[in-house]
Short mmCIF file of C-alpha atoms in Angstrom, two decimals:
data_model
loop_
_atom_site.label_atom_id
_atom_site.label_comp_id
_atom_site.label_asym_id
_atom_site.label_seq_id
_atom_site.Cartn_x
_atom_site.Cartn_y
_atom_site.Cartn_z
CA MET N 847 44.30 -0.23 -5.94
CA ASN N 848 44.17 -4.08 -6.47
CA GLY N 849 43.16 -4.72 -2.78
CA GLU N 850 46.03 -2.41 -1.44
CA TRP N 851 46.47 1.07 -0.27
CA VAL N 852 48.96 2.25 -2.33
CA GLU N 853 51.08 5.62 -2.17
CA SER N 854 51.28 7.72 -5.20
CA GLU N 855 54.67 8.27 -6.59
CA THR N 856 53.97 12.11 -6.89
CA GLY N 857 53.99 12.60 -2.96
CA ALA N 858 51.44 15.41 -3.41
CA LEU N 859 48.53 15.84 -1.36
CA ILE N 860 44.99 17.37 -1.39
CA GLU N 861 43.97 19.03 1.50
CA VAL N 862 40.45 19.35 2.58
CA GLU N 863 39.28 22.31 4.56
CA ASN N 864 36.36 22.43 6.99
CA PRO N 865 33.85 24.86 5.22
CA ALA N 866 32.57 26.25 8.38
CA ASN N 867 36.17 26.94 9.48
CA PRO N 868 38.58 27.44 6.36
CA ASP N 869 41.53 27.50 8.73
CA GLU N 870 40.91 23.83 9.80
CA ILE N 871 42.14 21.16 7.60
CA VAL N 872 40.24 18.06 8.25
CA ALA N 873 42.03 15.56 6.21
CA SER N 874 44.64 15.18 3.38
CA TYR N 875 44.29 12.76 0.44
CA GLN N 876 46.89 11.75 -2.45
CA SER N 877 46.96 13.92 -5.48
CA SER N 878 47.43 10.90 -7.56
CA SER N 879 49.29 10.59 -11.13
CA ALA N 880 47.85 9.77 -14.68
CA GLU N 881 50.27 6.54 -14.21
CA ASP N 882 48.10 5.78 -10.80
CA ALA N 883 44.86 6.13 -13.01
CA THR N 884 46.31 3.53 -15.46
CA ALA N 885 47.37 1.30 -12.77
CA ALA N 886 43.83 1.25 -11.30
CA VAL N 887 42.17 0.73 -14.66
CA GLU N 888 44.66 -2.43 -15.13
CA ALA N 889 43.86 -3.87 -12.10
CA ALA N 890 39.95 -3.55 -12.71
CA ALA N 891 40.60 -5.11 -16.17
CA ALA N 892 42.59 -8.10 -14.65
CA ALA N 893 39.75 -8.82 -12.20
CA ALA N 894 36.89 -8.34 -14.55
CA ASP N 895 36.48 -11.90 -15.91
CA ASP N 896 36.67 -13.76 -12.29
CA TRP N 897 34.22 -11.00 -11.01
CA ALA N 898 31.70 -11.38 -13.87
CA ALA N 899 31.93 -15.26 -13.45
CA THR N 900 31.13 -14.82 -9.65
CA PRO N 901 27.70 -15.93 -8.93
CA GLY N 902 25.05 -13.44 -8.29
CA PRO N 903 24.07 -14.30 -4.76
CA GLU N 904 27.70 -14.25 -3.89
CA ARG N 905 27.98 -10.79 -5.05
CA GLY N 906 25.03 -9.82 -3.29
CA ARG N 907 26.25 -11.40 -0.13
CA ILE N 908 29.29 -9.00 -0.22
CA LEU N 909 27.18 -5.95 -1.14
CA ARG N 910 24.91 -6.63 1.93
CA GLU N 911 28.09 -7.11 4.28
CA ALA N 912 29.55 -3.66 3.10
CA GLY N 913 26.04 -2.06 3.77
CA THR N 914 25.98 -3.62 7.21
CA LEU N 915 29.62 -2.61 7.80
CA LEU N 916 28.53 1.06 6.76
CA ALA N 917 25.61 0.93 9.12
CA GLU N 918 27.90 0.15 12.07
CA ARG N 919 29.86 3.09 11.34
CA ASN N 920 26.87 5.47 10.52
CA GLU N 921 27.69 8.21 12.95
CA GLU N 922 31.41 8.01 12.19
CA LEU N 923 30.63 8.66 8.41
CA THR N 924 28.07 11.13 9.04
CA ASP N 925 30.88 13.15 11.17
CA CYS N 926 33.21 12.65 8.15
CA LEU N 927 30.83 14.00 5.84
CA ILE N 928 29.81 17.12 7.86
CA ALA N 929 33.53 17.81 8.69
CA GLU N 930 34.37 17.85 4.88
CA GLU N 931 31.01 19.25 3.29
CA SER N 932 29.38 20.73 6.36
CA LYS N 933 26.06 19.61 5.47
CA ALA N 934 23.48 19.93 8.24
CA TYR N 935 23.58 16.79 10.53
CA ALA N 936 20.02 15.61 9.56
CA GLU N 937 20.77 15.64 5.96
CA ALA N 938 24.29 14.16 6.41
CA ASN N 939 23.16 11.37 8.31
CA GLY N 940 20.04 10.78 6.04
CA GLU N 941 22.58 10.54 3.13
CA VAL N 942 24.82 7.99 4.87
CA GLN N 943 21.68 5.97 5.58
CA ARG N 944 20.60 6.30 1.77
CA ALA N 945 24.06 4.81 0.99
CA ILE N 946 23.38 1.87 3.34
CA ASP N 947 20.02 1.26 1.75
CA ILE N 948 21.35 1.42 -1.73
CA PHE N 949 23.88 -1.29 -0.74
CA HIS N 950 21.16 -3.53 0.60
CA TYR N 951 18.97 -3.00 -2.11
CA PHE N 952 21.26 -3.87 -4.80
CA SER N 953 22.44 -6.91 -2.79
CA GLY N 954 18.99 -8.51 -3.61
CA LYS N 955 19.12 -7.28 -7.22
CA ALA N 956 22.56 -9.09 -7.76
CA ALA N 957 20.79 -12.59 -7.48
CA ASP N 958 18.41 -11.61 -10.18
CA PRO N 959 20.27 -10.16 -13.25
CA GLY N 960 17.56 -10.64 -15.45
CA GLY N 961 17.23 -11.97 -19.12
CA THR N 962 14.08 -13.15 -21.23
CA VAL N 963 12.85 -15.97 -23.22
CA LYS N 964 11.32 -15.30 -26.43
CA GLY N 965 9.12 -17.47 -28.84
CA PRO N 966 11.38 -18.90 -31.75
CA SER N 967 10.12 -18.53 -35.15
CA SER N 968 11.15 -22.26 -36.21
CA PRO N 969 10.57 -25.22 -34.34
CA ASN N 970 13.16 -27.22 -32.07
CA GLN N 971 14.81 -23.80 -31.20
CA ASN N 972 15.32 -21.87 -27.88
CA LEU N 973 15.57 -18.18 -28.00
CA TYR N 974 16.64 -16.22 -25.07
CA THR N 975 18.90 -13.48 -23.92
CA VAL N 976 21.45 -13.34 -21.03
CA GLU N 977 22.40 -10.35 -19.18
CA GLU N 978 26.32 -9.88 -19.16
CA PRO N 979 28.50 -7.12 -17.28
CA VAL N 980 29.58 -4.28 -19.40
CA GLY N 981 33.31 -4.87 -18.17
CA VAL N 982 35.17 -2.00 -16.41
CA VAL N 983 33.31 0.90 -15.54
CA SER N 984 34.78 4.34 -14.62
CA LEU N 985 32.67 6.54 -12.02
CA ILE N 986 33.46 10.19 -11.61
CA THR N 987 31.46 11.74 -8.51
CA PRO N 988 30.84 15.23 -7.23
CA TRP N 989 30.99 16.59 -3.79
CA ASN N 990 27.45 17.60 -3.05
CA TYR N 991 26.41 14.17 -2.27
CA PRO N 992 29.85 12.55 -1.43
CA ILE N 993 28.47 9.13 -0.34
CA ALA N 994 25.14 8.82 -1.76
CA ILE N 995 26.19 9.29 -5.53
CA PRO N 996 28.98 7.03 -5.31
CA ALA N 997 26.51 4.33 -3.58
CA TRP N 998 24.18 4.96 -6.53
CA LYS N 999 26.80 4.28 -9.11
CA LEU N 1000 28.92 1.59 -7.32
CA ALA N 1001 26.35 -0.87 -6.04
CA PRO N 1002 24.59 -1.54 -9.29
CA ALA N 1003 27.73 -1.87 -11.09
CA LEU N 1004 29.16 -4.35 -8.85
CA ALA N 1005 25.79 -6.24 -8.35
CA ALA N 1006 25.76 -6.68 -12.34
CA GLY N 1007 29.27 -8.04 -12.29
CA ASN N 1008 31.24 -5.24 -13.37
CA THR N 1009 34.71 -3.92 -11.79
CA VAL N 1010 35.02 -0.27 -11.04
CA VAL N 1011 37.43 2.60 -11.03
CA LEU N 1012 36.12 5.58 -9.07
CA LYS N 1013 37.44 9.14 -8.57
CA PRO N 1014 35.66 10.98 -6.01
CA ALA N 1015 35.49 14.89 -5.88
CA SER N 1016 38.54 16.52 -4.33
CA ALA N 1017 36.40 18.60 -1.96
CA ALA N 1018 34.97 15.60 0.06
CA PRO N 1019 36.34 12.29 -0.96
CA GLY N 1020 36.42 10.88 2.70
CA VAL N 1021 33.29 8.93 2.57
CA ALA N 1022 33.94 7.36 -0.68
CA VAL N 1023 37.20 6.14 0.36
CA GLU N 1024 35.26 4.47 3.35
CA ILE N 1025 32.90 2.67 0.94
CA ALA N 1026 35.92 1.13 -0.35
CA ARG N 1027 37.27 0.33 2.86
CA SER N 1028 33.89 -1.48 3.65
CA LEU N 1029 33.83 -3.49 0.49
CA ASP N 1030 37.19 -4.57 1.01
CA LYS N 1031 36.42 -5.96 4.52
CA ALA N 1032 33.37 -7.47 3.12
CA GLY N 1033 35.43 -9.67 1.09
CA LEU N 1034 35.27 -8.06 -2.47
CA PRO N 1035 38.07 -9.47 -4.57
CA ASP N 1036 41.21 -7.53 -5.30
CA GLY N 1037 41.12 -5.30 -8.22
CA VAL N 1038 37.17 -5.22 -8.38
CA ILE N 1039 37.00 -1.72 -6.80
CA ASN N 1040 39.91 0.88 -7.33
CA VAL N 1041 39.54 4.36 -5.84
CA VAL N 1042 41.94 6.98 -6.98
CA THR N 1043 41.79 10.48 -5.30
CA GLY N 1044 43.37 13.49 -7.31
CA LEU N 1045 42.54 15.82 -9.84
CA GLY N 1046 39.89 15.40 -12.54
CA SER N 1047 42.17 16.83 -15.05
CA THR N 1048 44.52 13.98 -14.31
CA VAL N 1049 42.92 11.01 -12.68
CA GLY N 1050 39.27 11.39 -14.32
CA SER N 1051 40.70 11.99 -17.81
CA GLY N 1052 43.10 9.17 -17.46
CA PHE N 1053 39.87 6.86 -16.65
CA ILE N 1054 38.10 8.14 -19.56
CA GLY N 1055 40.65 7.75 -22.05
CA HIS N 1056 42.09 4.29 -21.17
CA ASP N 1057 41.15 1.68 -23.84
CA ALA N 1058 40.11 -0.90 -21.18
CA VAL N 1059 37.45 1.32 -19.70
CA ASP N 1060 33.96 0.07 -21.19
CA ALA N 1061 31.61 2.62 -19.46
CA VAL N 1062 31.81 5.90 -18.03
CA SER N 1063 29.24 7.29 -15.64
CA PHE N 1064 29.67 11.06 -14.66
CA THR N 1065 27.81 13.61 -12.40
CA GLY N 1066 28.59 17.11 -12.84
CA SER N 1067 28.36 20.44 -14.75
CA SER N 1068 26.71 20.18 -18.13
CA GLU N 1069 29.91 21.99 -19.62
CA VAL N 1070 32.27 19.47 -18.38
CA GLY N 1071 29.80 16.60 -18.73
CA GLN N 1072 29.45 17.46 -22.60
CA MET N 1073 33.37 17.13 -22.78
CA VAL N 1074 33.26 13.75 -20.97
CA TYR N 1075 30.26 12.47 -23.25
CA GLU N 1076 32.26 13.40 -26.47
CA GLN N 1077 35.46 11.94 -25.19
CA ALA N 1078 33.89 8.72 -24.11
CA THR N 1079 31.58 8.33 -27.15
CA ASP N 1080 34.50 9.06 -29.57
CA ALA N 1081 36.18 6.18 -28.11
CA GLY N 1082 33.20 3.84 -28.36
CA LYS N 1083 32.36 3.56 -24.72
CA ARG N 1084 29.00 3.56 -23.09
CA VAL N 1085 28.43 6.86 -21.25
CA GLN N 1086 25.91 8.26 -18.62
CA THR N 1087 26.03 11.74 -17.73
CA GLU N 1088 23.93 13.29 -14.99
CA LEU N 1089 24.22 17.19 -15.41
CA GLY N 1090 23.05 20.33 -14.02
CA GLY N 1091 19.43 21.72 -13.87
CA LYS N 1092 17.26 24.69 -13.30
CA ASN N 1093 14.35 23.00 -11.87
CA PRO N 1094 11.00 24.82 -11.34
CA THR N 1095 8.15 24.09 -8.91
CA VAL N 1096 4.64 25.36 -10.34
CA VAL N 1097 2.50 26.73 -7.80
CA THR N 1098 -1.28 26.59 -9.12
CA ASP N 1099 -3.95 29.03 -7.96
CA SER N 1100 -5.45 25.86 -6.10
CA ALA N 1101 -2.29 25.46 -3.98
CA ASP N 1102 -2.04 26.21 -0.30
CA PRO N 1103 0.61 29.05 -0.33
CA ALA N 1104 2.12 28.17 2.98
CA ASP N 1105 2.40 24.32 1.92
CA ALA N 1106 3.85 25.51 -1.44
CA ALA N 1107 6.49 27.76 0.41
CA ASP N 1108 7.52 24.83 2.66
CA ILE N 1109 7.90 22.59 -0.47
CA VAL N 1110 9.90 25.19 -2.24
CA ALA N 1111 12.07 26.13 0.87
CA ASN N 1112 12.87 22.47 1.39
CA GLY N 1113 13.89 21.99 -2.28
CA GLY N 1114 15.62 25.40 -2.57
CA PHE N 1115 17.54 25.65 0.68
CA GLY N 1116 18.04 22.13 1.45
CA THR N 1117 21.68 20.65 1.24
CA ILE N 1118 22.56 24.44 1.32
CA GLY N 1119 21.07 24.62 -2.14
CA GLN N 1120 24.01 22.77 -3.60
CA SER N 1121 22.29 20.04 -5.64
CA CYS N 1122 21.58 19.66 -9.20
CA THR N 1123 18.08 18.98 -8.26
CA ALA N 1124 17.50 21.70 -6.02
CA CYS N 1125 14.28 23.91 -6.72
CA SER N 1126 15.73 27.21 -8.05
CA ARG N 1127 12.74 28.63 -9.70
CA ALA N 1128 9.01 29.04 -8.68
CA ILE N 1129 6.34 29.54 -11.14
CA VAL N 1130 3.53 31.04 -9.41
CA HIS N 1131 -0.10 31.81 -9.99
CA LYS N 1132 -0.81 35.42 -9.91
CA ASP N 1133 -3.69 34.64 -7.54
CA VAL N 1134 -1.44 33.25 -4.88
CA TYR N 1135 1.65 35.18 -5.72
CA ASP N 1136 1.82 37.71 -3.16
CA GLU N 1137 0.88 35.14 -0.10
CA PHE N 1138 3.33 32.65 -1.45
CA VAL N 1139 6.15 35.26 -1.79
CA ALA N 1140 5.31 36.48 1.93
CA GLU N 1141 5.42 32.77 3.17
CA LEU N 1142 8.66 31.97 1.27
CA VAL N 1143 10.36 35.08 2.48
CA ASP N 1144 9.47 34.04 6.12
CA ARG N 1145 10.96 30.87 5.91
CA ALA N 1146 14.20 32.01 4.11
CA GLU N 1147 14.70 34.43 6.94
CA SER N 1148 14.03 31.99 9.71
CA ILE N 1149 16.61 29.39 8.68
CA ASP N 1150 19.36 29.03 11.40
CA ILE N 1151 22.64 29.32 9.74
CA GLY N 1152 25.78 27.97 11.18
CA PRO N 1153 28.30 24.94 11.07
CA GLY N 1154 26.46 22.08 9.88
CA SER N 1155 26.91 19.86 13.24
CA ASP N 1156 24.46 21.83 14.94
CA HIS N 1157 22.51 24.39 12.73
CA GLU N 1158 19.80 23.96 9.95
CA MET N 1159 21.96 25.30 7.14
CA GLY N 1160 25.66 24.99 6.71
CA PRO N 1161 28.29 26.94 4.68
CA GLN N 1162 28.89 26.89 0.71
CA VAL N 1163 31.43 24.01 0.27
CA ASN N 1164 34.43 26.27 -0.56
CA ALA N 1165 35.41 29.84 -1.52
CA ASP N 1166 34.76 29.33 -5.19
CA GLU N 1167 31.23 28.23 -4.54
CA LEU N 1168 30.50 31.19 -2.46
CA ASP N 1169 32.11 33.56 -4.93
CA SER N 1170 29.85 32.01 -7.46
CA THR N 1171 26.64 32.36 -5.47
CA LEU N 1172 27.35 35.95 -4.65
CA ASP N 1173 28.31 36.52 -8.30
CA TYR N 1174 24.75 35.49 -9.33
CA ILE N 1175 23.16 37.55 -6.57
CA GLY N 1176 24.98 40.59 -8.07
CA ILE N 1177 23.99 39.59 -11.61
CA ALA N 1178 20.41 39.11 -10.72
CA GLU N 1179 20.30 42.81 -9.12
CA ASP N 1180 22.22 44.20 -12.11
CA GLU N 1181 19.42 42.59 -14.33
CA GLY N 1182 16.59 44.28 -12.47
CA ALA N 1183 15.17 41.24 -10.37
CA THR N 1184 14.01 42.35 -7.03
CA LEU N 1185 15.89 41.11 -3.83
CA ALA N 1186 13.04 40.00 -1.44
CA ALA N 1187 15.30 38.11 1.16
CA GLY N 1188 18.88 37.51 1.86
CA GLY N 1189 21.51 38.37 -0.68
CA GLY N 1190 24.59 38.76 1.31
CA VAL N 1191 26.96 36.98 3.84
CA PRO N 1192 25.51 36.69 7.50
CA GLU N 1193 26.93 38.58 10.31
CA GLY N 1194 28.16 37.07 13.64
CA GLU N 1195 31.15 35.52 15.19
CA GLU N 1196 30.26 32.01 14.10
CA VAL N 1197 29.73 32.83 10.44
CA GLU N 1198 32.20 35.73 9.59
CA SER N 1199 35.07 35.26 7.52
CA ARG N 1200 33.67 31.86 6.18
CA TYR N 1201 31.53 30.33 3.55
CA PHE N 1202 28.15 31.33 4.57
CA VAL N 1203 25.57 33.01 2.57
CA GLU N 1204 22.05 34.03 3.39
CA PRO N 1205 19.07 32.08 2.07
CA THR N 1206 18.14 34.40 -0.71
CA VAL N 1207 14.77 34.86 -2.75
CA PHE N 1208 14.30 37.28 -5.86
CA THR N 1209 10.93 38.36 -7.12
CA ALA N 1210 10.14 39.92 -10.52
CA VAL N 1211 12.37 37.55 -12.65
CA ASP N 1212 12.19 37.58 -16.29
CA THR N 1213 12.64 34.32 -18.02
CA ASP N 1214 15.55 35.81 -20.05
CA MET N 1215 17.45 36.79 -17.01
CA ARG N 1216 20.38 34.56 -16.26
CA ILE N 1217 19.28 33.56 -12.80
CA ALA N 1218 15.99 31.99 -14.54
CA GLN N 1219 18.37 30.07 -17.06
CA GLU N 1220 21.68 29.32 -15.44
CA GLY N 1221 22.47 27.09 -12.53
CA GLY N 1222 25.22 29.35 -11.23
CA PHE N 1223 27.63 26.52 -9.92
CA ARG N 1224 31.09 27.16 -10.32
CA SER N 1225 32.86 24.23 -8.73
CA SER N 1226 29.95 22.10 -7.31
CA HIS N 1227 30.20 19.49 -9.87
CA ARG N 1228 33.42 20.01 -11.77
CA GLY N 1229 34.64 16.73 -13.12
CA PRO N 1230 37.63 15.63 -15.06
CA GLN N 1231 38.97 18.91 -16.24
CA GLY N 1232 39.54 19.82 -12.79
CA GLU N 1233 38.44 20.19 -9.07
#
C-alpha cells in the first residue's frame, strides 16, 4: 500500500495449500482488516490526480517495463501458479505469457487514450471530447485465472490513468502480488496500485463501500456478483461484473464428430473445467450423436490426471470445489442423466486423498435438469462475501 509492503495489524494469515498435496502449505498471506482496505483506498485516492496528469506515453513505458519484468520471471511465476492452483504446466505457462502480452499491449494503448472531434452547429466554435480517468478503481478477482484476470483489469485501468485497489482471491493470490512487485520495480508511483490480501467479506466489501472508489470490476459467481452490482450502483459507482455461465457447443450434422469432440474436450476439461467460460454442454445433432459421444468419452478417459506440474489435468483447487463437483455428479445421476464416463475420484497413490476428480461425461440430459442449468461452482468465484 502506498508503495510499501505493510503488515496488517490483524497478525492473521491465510495459508495456501497445494491442491495436489493438501498437507503441503505453499505460502501464507496476510488476512487484512477493513482498516487495511480503507488505507489502501485512501492511498489510491491521494495518488489519483498526479497519475491522471502523467502523460500517456510515460504510463505506457511503466506498463511495458512491468511486462518485461514479468517475462524475465516467466518460469518462476508459472511455478507459483502451479503450486497454488495446480493448473497443468502448459496452461499455467500460457496464462503467465498472456498476462505479459496484456501489459505490453496496453502499454501502447496508453499513448492514445482517444477522444473525438465533432462538427459544431455554430460558426467559430470547436466541439470535441476528451477521455479522462474514472478515478479510483476497485478490482476483485478470482483464483481460476489468478494472473490473467488481474492483468486484464489492471493494465487498461492503469493505462487510462486510474489508480487501483486490488483484492486477489485468497486461494491463489501469489501471482497477483508479483504483478504489483513488478509494477513497483518498473517505477509506478506510490499509491497507484495497492494490493490487499484477505477475505472478500472484509477487504472486498470495504473496497466497494468506500466513498472514494469510483468504479468496481468484479469477476465471480452470479450470486455474489448481483450483490456487488447492487452495492456499487446504490452508491452511484460504475460497475462491471463478469459472472458465471453455462456455455454450450452446438454440434451440427455437418460437423466431423472427432473434431467436435476435440473442441468440446478442450473447452470442458481444460483448466480442470474450473472456468466461467468452460464448455459445460454439448447440443448435438442426432445424426452424429452416437459417434460424437463415443469420441468424447474416449478423450475423457484418456486424460492424464495428476499434479499439474507434470500431468495433463490437475486437481480441483480445494476441498469445497471438489465437494461441489461430486455433489453435482450425484444430482445428475439422481435426476436420471446417464453417466457415460468418469463420475468419481481416481485411484492411485499419486491422486488418493487429494482433490482430484475424473473427467466426467453425462448423456441423456434434459434441459430442466440442474446440470443443464447451473454452473455448479461452490468456491471458484466467491467474491466480497467470502473466499
